[in-house]
XYZ file of C-alpha atoms in Angstrom:
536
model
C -71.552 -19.181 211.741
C -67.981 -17.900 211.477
C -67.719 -14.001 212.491
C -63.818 -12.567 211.781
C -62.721 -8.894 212.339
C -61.293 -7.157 209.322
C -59.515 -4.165 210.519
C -58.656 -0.540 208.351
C -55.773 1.171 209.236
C -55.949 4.576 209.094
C -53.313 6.785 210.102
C -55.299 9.543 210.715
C -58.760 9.416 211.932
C -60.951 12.032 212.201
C -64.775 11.388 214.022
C -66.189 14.688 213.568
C -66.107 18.432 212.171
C -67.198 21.877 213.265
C -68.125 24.839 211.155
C -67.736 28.160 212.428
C -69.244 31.192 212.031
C -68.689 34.321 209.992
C -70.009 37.132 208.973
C -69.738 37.600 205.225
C -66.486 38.667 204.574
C -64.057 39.144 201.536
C -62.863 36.117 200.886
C -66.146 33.630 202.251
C -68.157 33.477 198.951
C -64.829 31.824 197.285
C -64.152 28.713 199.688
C -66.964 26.736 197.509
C -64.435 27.349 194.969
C -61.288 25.509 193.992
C -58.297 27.481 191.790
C -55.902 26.216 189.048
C -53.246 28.703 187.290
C -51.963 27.951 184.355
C -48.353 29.711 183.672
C -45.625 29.572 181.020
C -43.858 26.841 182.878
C -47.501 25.281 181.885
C -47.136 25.732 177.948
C -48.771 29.628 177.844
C -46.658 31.779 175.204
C -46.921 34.542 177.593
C -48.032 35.587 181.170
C -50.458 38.762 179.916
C -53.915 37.773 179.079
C -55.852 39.883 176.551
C -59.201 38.169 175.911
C -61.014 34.569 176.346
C -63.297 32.776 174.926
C -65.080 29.447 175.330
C -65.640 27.880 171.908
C -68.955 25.896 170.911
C -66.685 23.155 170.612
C -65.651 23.579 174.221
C -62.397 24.760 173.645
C -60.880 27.593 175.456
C -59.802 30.666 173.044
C -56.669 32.477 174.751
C -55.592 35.921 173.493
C -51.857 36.892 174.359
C -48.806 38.741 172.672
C -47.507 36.274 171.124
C -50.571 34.576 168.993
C -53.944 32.588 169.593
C -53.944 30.211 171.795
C -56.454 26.868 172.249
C -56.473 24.976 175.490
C -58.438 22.171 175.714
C -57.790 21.471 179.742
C -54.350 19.531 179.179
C -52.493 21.146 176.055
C -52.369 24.544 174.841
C -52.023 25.208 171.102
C -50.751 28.098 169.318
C -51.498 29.862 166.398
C -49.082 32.145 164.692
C -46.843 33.125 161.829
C -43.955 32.064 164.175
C -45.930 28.567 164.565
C -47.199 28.226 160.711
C -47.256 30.481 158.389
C -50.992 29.998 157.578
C -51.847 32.317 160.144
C -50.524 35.817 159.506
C -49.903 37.520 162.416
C -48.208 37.706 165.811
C -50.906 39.010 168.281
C -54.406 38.210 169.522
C -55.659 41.352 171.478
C -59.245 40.637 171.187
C -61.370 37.541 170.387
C -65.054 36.642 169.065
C -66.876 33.989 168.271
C -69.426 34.552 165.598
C -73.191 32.813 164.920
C -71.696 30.412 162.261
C -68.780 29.492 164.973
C -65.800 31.377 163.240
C -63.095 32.803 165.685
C -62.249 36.329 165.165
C -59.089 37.192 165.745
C -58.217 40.983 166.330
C -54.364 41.787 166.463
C -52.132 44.972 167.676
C -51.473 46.606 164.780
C -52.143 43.853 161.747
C -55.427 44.434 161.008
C -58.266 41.302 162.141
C -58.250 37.590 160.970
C -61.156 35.099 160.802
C -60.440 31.803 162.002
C -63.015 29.740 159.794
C -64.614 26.064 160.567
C -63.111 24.632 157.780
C -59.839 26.135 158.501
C -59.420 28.506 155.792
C -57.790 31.880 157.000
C -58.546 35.412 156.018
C -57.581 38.593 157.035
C -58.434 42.442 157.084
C -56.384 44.762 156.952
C -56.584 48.965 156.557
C -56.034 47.921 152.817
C -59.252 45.787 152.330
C -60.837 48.932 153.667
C -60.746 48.766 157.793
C -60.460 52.366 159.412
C -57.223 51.349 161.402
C -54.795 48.257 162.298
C -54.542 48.131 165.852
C -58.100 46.149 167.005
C -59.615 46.421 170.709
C -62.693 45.100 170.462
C -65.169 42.802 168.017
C -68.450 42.050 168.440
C -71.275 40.552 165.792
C -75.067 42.548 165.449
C -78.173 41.042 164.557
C -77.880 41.515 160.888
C -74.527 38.966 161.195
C -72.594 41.995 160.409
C -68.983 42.150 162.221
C -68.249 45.400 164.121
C -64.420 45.805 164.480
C -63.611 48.372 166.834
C -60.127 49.927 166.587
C -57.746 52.674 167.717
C -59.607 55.496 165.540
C -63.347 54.565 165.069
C -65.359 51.472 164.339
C -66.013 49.741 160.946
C -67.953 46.456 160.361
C -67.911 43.684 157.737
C -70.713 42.562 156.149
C -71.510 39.260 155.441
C -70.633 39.401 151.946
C -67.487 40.401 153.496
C -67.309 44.370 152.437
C -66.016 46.808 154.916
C -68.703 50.014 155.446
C -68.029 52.470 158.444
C -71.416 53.733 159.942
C -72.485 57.408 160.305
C -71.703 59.177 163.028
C -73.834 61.868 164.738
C -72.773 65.617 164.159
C -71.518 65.498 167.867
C -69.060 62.434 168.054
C -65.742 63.045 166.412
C -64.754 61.721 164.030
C -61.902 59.788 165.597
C -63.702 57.119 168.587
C -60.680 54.591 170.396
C -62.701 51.839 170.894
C -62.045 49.764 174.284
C -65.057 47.250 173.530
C -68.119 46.678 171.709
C -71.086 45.040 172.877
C -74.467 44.215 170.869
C -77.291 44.249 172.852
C -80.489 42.165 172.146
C -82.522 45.567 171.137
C -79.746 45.264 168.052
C -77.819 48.428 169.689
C -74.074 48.537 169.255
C -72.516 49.814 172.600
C -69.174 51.497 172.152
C -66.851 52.421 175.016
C -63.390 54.025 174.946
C -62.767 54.162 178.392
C -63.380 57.626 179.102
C -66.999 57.645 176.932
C -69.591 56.046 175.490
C -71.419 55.829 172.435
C -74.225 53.669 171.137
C -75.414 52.855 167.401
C -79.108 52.758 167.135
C -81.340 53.697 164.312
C -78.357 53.810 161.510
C -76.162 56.231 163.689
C -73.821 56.641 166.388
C -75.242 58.850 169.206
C -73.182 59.531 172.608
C -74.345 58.268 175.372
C -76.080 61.411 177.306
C -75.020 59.558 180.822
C -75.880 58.070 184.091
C -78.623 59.798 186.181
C -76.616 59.117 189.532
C -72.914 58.977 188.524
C -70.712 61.749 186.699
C -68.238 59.412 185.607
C -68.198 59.129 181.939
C -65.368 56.620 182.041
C -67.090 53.867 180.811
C -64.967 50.537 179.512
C -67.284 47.463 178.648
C -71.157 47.160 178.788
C -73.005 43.839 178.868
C -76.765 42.396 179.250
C -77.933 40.382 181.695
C -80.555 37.287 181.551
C -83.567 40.138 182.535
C -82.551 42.095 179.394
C -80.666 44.640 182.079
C -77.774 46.728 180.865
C -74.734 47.112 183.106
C -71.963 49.169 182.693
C -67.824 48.992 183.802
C -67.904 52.563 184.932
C -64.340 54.034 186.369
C -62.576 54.013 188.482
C -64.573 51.934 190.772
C -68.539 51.124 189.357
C -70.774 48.981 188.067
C -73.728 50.976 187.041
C -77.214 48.504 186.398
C -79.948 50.271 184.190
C -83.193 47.870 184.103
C -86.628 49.210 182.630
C -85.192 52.843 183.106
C -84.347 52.484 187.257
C -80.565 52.820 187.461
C -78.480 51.334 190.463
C -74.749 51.989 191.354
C -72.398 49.432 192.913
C -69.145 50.124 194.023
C -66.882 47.986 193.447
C -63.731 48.736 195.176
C -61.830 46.477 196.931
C -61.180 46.605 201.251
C -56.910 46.232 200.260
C -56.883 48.922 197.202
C -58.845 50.820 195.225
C -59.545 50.026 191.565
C -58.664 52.641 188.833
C -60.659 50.806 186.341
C -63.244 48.258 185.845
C -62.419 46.043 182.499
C -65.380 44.327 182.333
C -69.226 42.749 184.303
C -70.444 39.086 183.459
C -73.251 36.967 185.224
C -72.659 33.701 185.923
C -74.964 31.179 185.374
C -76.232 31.006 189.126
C -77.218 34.728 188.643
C -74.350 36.179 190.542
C -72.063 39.060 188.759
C -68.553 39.040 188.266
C -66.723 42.602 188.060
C -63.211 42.289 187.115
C -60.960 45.248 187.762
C -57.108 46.156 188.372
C -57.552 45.551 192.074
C -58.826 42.175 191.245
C -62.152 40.743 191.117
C -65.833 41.349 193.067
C -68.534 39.221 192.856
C -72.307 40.548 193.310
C -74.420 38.051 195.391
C -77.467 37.977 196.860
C -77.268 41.728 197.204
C -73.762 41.171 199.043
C -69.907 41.546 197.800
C -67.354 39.145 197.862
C -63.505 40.045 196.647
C -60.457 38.796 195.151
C -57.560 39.166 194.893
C -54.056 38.518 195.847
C -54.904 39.086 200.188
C -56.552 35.388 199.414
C -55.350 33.717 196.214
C -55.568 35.748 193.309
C -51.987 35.312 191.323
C -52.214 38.650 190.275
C -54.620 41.439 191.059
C -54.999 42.725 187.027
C -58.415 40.856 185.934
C -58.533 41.463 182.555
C -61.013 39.255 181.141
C -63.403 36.928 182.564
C -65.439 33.949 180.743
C -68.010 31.129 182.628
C -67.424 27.884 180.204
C -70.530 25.443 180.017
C -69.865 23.267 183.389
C -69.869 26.642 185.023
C -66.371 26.985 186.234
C -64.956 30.665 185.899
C -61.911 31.308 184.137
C -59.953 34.606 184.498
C -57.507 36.329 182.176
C -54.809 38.326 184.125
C -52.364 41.220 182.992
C -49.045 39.272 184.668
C -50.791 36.300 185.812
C -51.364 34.014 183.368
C -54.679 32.210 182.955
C -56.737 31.454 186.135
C -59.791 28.845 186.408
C -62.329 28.906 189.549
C -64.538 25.656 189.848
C -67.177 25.131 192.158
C -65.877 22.363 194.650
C -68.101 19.292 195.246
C -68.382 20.821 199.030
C -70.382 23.560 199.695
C -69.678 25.556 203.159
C -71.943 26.521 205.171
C -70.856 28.679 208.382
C -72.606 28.560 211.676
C -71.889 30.414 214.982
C -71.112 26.722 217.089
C -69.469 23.596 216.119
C -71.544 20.934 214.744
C -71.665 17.270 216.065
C -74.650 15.484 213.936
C -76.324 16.069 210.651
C -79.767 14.222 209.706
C -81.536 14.722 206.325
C -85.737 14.825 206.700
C -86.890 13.693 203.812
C -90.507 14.817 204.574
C -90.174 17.854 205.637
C -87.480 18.831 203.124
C -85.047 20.217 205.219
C -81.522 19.311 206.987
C -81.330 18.671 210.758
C -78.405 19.931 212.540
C -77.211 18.855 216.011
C -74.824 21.930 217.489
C -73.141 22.973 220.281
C -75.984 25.852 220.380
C -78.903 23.025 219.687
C -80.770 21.916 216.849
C -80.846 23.984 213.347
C -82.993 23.544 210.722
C -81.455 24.300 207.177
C -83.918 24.884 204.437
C -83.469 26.160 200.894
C -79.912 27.646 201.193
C -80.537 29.221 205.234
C -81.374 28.864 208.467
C -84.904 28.918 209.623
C -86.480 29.147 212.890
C -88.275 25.933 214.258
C -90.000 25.237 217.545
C -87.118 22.170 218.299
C -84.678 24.710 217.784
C -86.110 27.595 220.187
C -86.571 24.435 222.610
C -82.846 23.349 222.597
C -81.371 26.651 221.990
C -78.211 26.627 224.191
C -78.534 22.961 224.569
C -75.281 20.957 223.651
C -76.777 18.518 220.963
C -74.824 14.721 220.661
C -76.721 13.424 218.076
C -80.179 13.440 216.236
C -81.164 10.983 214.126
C -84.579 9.542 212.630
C -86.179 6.670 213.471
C -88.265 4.669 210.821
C -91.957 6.301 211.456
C -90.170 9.216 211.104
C -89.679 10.737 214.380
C -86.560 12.862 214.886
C -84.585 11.686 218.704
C -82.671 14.101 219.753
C -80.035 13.671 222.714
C -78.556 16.393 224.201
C -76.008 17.298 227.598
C -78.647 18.518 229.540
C -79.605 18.691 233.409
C -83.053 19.547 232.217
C -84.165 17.578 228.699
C -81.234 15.260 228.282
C -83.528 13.452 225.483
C -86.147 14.697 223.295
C -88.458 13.600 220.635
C -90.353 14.903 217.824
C -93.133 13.237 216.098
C -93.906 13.328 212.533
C -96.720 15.431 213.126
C -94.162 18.314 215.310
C -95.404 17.082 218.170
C -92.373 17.195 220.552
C -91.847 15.059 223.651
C -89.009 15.383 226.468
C -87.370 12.676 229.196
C -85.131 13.271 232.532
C -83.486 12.330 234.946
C -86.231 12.688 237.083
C -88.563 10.674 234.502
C -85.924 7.723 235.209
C -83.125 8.769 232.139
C -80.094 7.484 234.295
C -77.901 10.265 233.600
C -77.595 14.034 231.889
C -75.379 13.558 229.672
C -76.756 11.508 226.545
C -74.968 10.807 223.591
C -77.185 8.676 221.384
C -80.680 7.308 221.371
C -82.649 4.563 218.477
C -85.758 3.246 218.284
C -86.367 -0.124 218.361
C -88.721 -2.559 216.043
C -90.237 -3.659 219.142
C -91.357 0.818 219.763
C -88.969 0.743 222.394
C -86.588 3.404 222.596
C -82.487 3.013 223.476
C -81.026 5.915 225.238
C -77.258 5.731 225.664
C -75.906 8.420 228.271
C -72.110 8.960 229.421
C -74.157 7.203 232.815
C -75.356 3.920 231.420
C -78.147 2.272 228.942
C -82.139 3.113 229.594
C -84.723 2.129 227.595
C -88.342 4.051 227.547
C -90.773 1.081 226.547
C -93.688 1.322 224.725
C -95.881 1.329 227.699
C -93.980 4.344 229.092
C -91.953 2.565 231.651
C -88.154 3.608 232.170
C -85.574 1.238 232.999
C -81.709 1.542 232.899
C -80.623 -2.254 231.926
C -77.113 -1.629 231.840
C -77.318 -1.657 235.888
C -78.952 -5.022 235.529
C -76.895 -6.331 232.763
C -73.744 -5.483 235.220
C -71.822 -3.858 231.541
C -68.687 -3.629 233.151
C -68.842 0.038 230.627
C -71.509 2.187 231.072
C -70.376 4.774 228.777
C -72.427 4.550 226.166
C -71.105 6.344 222.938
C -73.423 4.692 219.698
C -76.428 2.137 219.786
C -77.339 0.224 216.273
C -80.218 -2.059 215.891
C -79.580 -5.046 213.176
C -81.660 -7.029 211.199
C -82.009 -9.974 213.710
C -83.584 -6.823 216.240
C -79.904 -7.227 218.500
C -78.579 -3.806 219.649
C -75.074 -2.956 219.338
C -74.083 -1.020 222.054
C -70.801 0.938 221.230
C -69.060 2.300 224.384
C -66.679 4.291 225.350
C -63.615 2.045 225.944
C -65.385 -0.968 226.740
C -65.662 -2.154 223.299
C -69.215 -3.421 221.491
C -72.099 -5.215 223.497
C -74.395 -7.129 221.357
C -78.253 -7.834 223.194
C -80.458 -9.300 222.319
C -83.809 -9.614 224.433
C -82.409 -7.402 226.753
C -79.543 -9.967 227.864
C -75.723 -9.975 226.427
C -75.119 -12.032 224.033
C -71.675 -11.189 223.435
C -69.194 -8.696 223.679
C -66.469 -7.843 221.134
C -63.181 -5.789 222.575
C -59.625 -5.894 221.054
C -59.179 -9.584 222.535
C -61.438 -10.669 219.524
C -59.597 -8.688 217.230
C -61.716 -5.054 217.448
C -59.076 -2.288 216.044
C -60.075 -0.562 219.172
C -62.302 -0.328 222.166
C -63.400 3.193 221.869
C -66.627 3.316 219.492
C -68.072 5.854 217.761
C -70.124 4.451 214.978
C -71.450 1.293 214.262
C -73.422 0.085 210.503
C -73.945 -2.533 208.960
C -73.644 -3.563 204.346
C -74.366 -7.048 203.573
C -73.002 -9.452 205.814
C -70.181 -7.413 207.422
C -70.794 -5.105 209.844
C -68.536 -1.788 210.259
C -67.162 -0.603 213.233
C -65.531 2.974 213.613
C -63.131 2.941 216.452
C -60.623 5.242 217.898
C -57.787 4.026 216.425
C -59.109 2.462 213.647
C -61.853 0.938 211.029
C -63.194 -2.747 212.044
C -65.105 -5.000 209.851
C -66.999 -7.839 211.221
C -67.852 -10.914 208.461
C -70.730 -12.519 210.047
C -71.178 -14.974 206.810
């Protein structure tokens, strides 16, 4: 049989990591996240984002100053009479989407256009009977009708397309400047100007008679969340929750500067609630805030607008920024208060092993939980856990007093030193074999517990002229590789060498850290480099 080393050259290697602890800070709920800013030098008309949209074609609906624009992740598009003259105006300050997938297009002083599926254009204007040119806000209620809110009062367009303007109570004026509009799943219309707010139920428009806990009136956007509860943008600094009449205040405000107004609340689809304001953006989680901003990455601190497309990434309009896009990274982070130096997964059990500086953690369901391993290790420098195939969890640690410990299937936990006959303190890896035995390698040597409960350290007998054991494998022909520390890979088998690889046969290095096998070849990780072993 012909074995040849392979080697990988890497120029950097890296054999382990460490997470460190934190308590929940500003900027921690955002390192799960990765950013992308899109610019003028990108193809944006403009840098001042006015509304957003996702499409139900999956396109991305940007309003700016100079038109409508469609981004579909590479190119952006751009509708306006300076573009083609088929669509009649120069602005998109606010955007909609309605049932039958039209995009509404409200414009600074030009009245609103419909963007139809078929691609037929039409537009509104004060003299096809709207109340006023410059639009804010748009929104659609459950009897399809369009509300267009504008700079003196709302109007909405039926589906037949005629425009009616609803009653107002004897107490609102008769001139409103809508901000935004927001139907709510009872069928109310919710209408905020930024220093008010007014609501259209039963055929009228009422004021809002006002928060319970808050004198603030200043109200700029309202939205519903999955539970049917209402939340409100309150200024300068709120976001006001009202669910089955029990009303709860947030403040918002940022540690680095203080909001003066709160554009608008979204949830994400992972139940967490995005505020943006002009100090940037908070995020509600799990009854904690996270923030920002420009202190840690935020092009601009103006959140205008904010949108969650369908593969969940965030995208954020900003007032000088341009458009912004948050996606959950393929890494989540998890902090702890000591480095970590192994990870095992337990099937079983459903949880994650972790080996630390500070002993063994057990992560289950998104935290930390308290085990009886980990109140037995705590302060315990851990090397490496691992399971072995009738699922007991080894456990070798840096310790005068239980350098290695086991834990049956069952919890049942089991401990070995020095004075039981472990040759040294200080061990960095232990297996089990197919035989029952276990392999203990320590910074001292190689013992092996047998099945009968005898101890013996073989490396003493072997004569390995390196004791320091750093990783053990067991292959398919039941030889252990012993990895050490500088002295290359020992291969036994029956307890008795049967050779020994080092950079003379062509090893990339004689420090080794992890051995494994695929097929035929088996991998060696090495200090200065990636070996692969052919044994075909």
């Amino acid at each position: 049989m012909t074995k040849k080393f392979f080697v990988i050259p890497l120029l950097c290697f890296c054999v382990g990591f460490s997470l460190f602890a934190a308590s929940v800070t500003e900027d921690s709920f955002f390192k799960d996240y990765v950013s992308k800013n899109w610019t003028t030098e990108d193809g944006l008309p403009g840098m001042t984002i006015t509304d957003m949209l996702q499409d139900s074609k999956g396109y991305i609906y940007v309003g700016t100053y100079d038109g409508v624009v469609r981004f579909d992740g590479v190119e952006f598009t751009t509708y306006s009479r300076a573009v083609d003259e088929k669509y009649d105006f120069a602005t998109a300050h606010t955007l909609f989407e309605d049932s039958d997938h039209n995009i509404w297009v409200g414009h600074n002083d030009e009245g609103i256009s419909c963007l139809y599926t078929d691609g037929q254009v039409k537009k509104y204007t004060v003299d096809d009977g709207l109340v006023n040119n410059k639009i804010n806000a748009i929104c659609e209620d459950l009897n399809h009708n369009i509300w267009v809110g504008t700079a003196v009062g709302p109007c909405y367009i039926t589906p037949q397309g005629e425009v009616l303007k609803p009653q107002l109570d004897g107490a609102v004026a008769d001139k409103i400047t809508v901000g935004d509009m927001f139907c709510d799943t009872a069928g109310r219309v919710w209408i905020s100007t930024g220093t008010d707010l007014f609501v259209y139920e039963e055929k009228i428009i009422k004021r809002f008679p006002g928060f319970a806990t808050l004198d603030s009136r200043a109200v700029y956007s309202v939205r519903q969340d999955k539970s049917g509860a209402l939340w409100f943008a309150v200024g300068p600094c709120y976001a006001v929750c009202i669910k089955n009449g029990e009303e709860t205040v947030y403040d918002v405000s940022h540690p680095h500067k203080k909001p003066s107004s709160v554009s608008m609340i979204m949830q994400d689809s992972l139940g967490n609630y995005w505020v943006a304001c002009d100090a940037g953006v908070t995020v509600i989680h799990n009854g904690m805030f996270s923030y920002y901003d420009t202190t840690n990455g935020l092009p601009d601190d103006g959140a205008t607008v904010l949108t969650e497309d369908n593969e969940g990434n965030i995208w954020l309009g900003l007032n000088r920024g341009g458009l912004f896009k948050l996606s959950r990274g393929k890494f989540l982070t998890v902090s702890t208060e000591s480095s970590i130096n192994s990870i095992c997964e337990d099937v079983t059990r459903g949880v994650t092993w972790l080996g630390s500086d500070n002993g063994v953690l057990c992560y289950e369901n998104g935290k930390f939980v308290d085990t009886k391993l980990g109140t037995l290790t705590k302060g315990l420098r851990i090397r490496h856990i691992g399971f072995t195939k009738d699922n007991e969890l080894l456990v070798s640690t840096f310790s005068t007093d239980i350098p290695q410990i086991c834990m049956s299937a069952n919890g049942n936990i089991k401990t070995w030193s020095v004075d039981d006959g472990i040759v040294g303190n200080r061990d960095r890896v232990s297996i089990k074999t197919s035989k029952g035995d276990y392999y203990v390698g320590t910074a001292q040597g190689l013992t092996v517990i047998y099945k009968n409960g005898t101890i013996d350290t073989i490396s003493k007998r072997l004569e390995m002229e390196n004791t320091y054991i750093m990783w053990l494998y067991e292959d398919a022909e039941s030889c252990v590789w012993v990895g050490t520390n500088g002295g290359g890979v020992y291969v036994l088998k029956d307890e008795q060498i049967v050779k020994h690889y080092t950079t003379n046969d062509g090893l990339a290095g004689n420090v080794i850290f992890k051995i494994y096998n695929q097929g035929n070849d088996i991998w060696i990780c090495t200090g200065t480099g990636l070996s692969i072993l052919n044994q075909s």
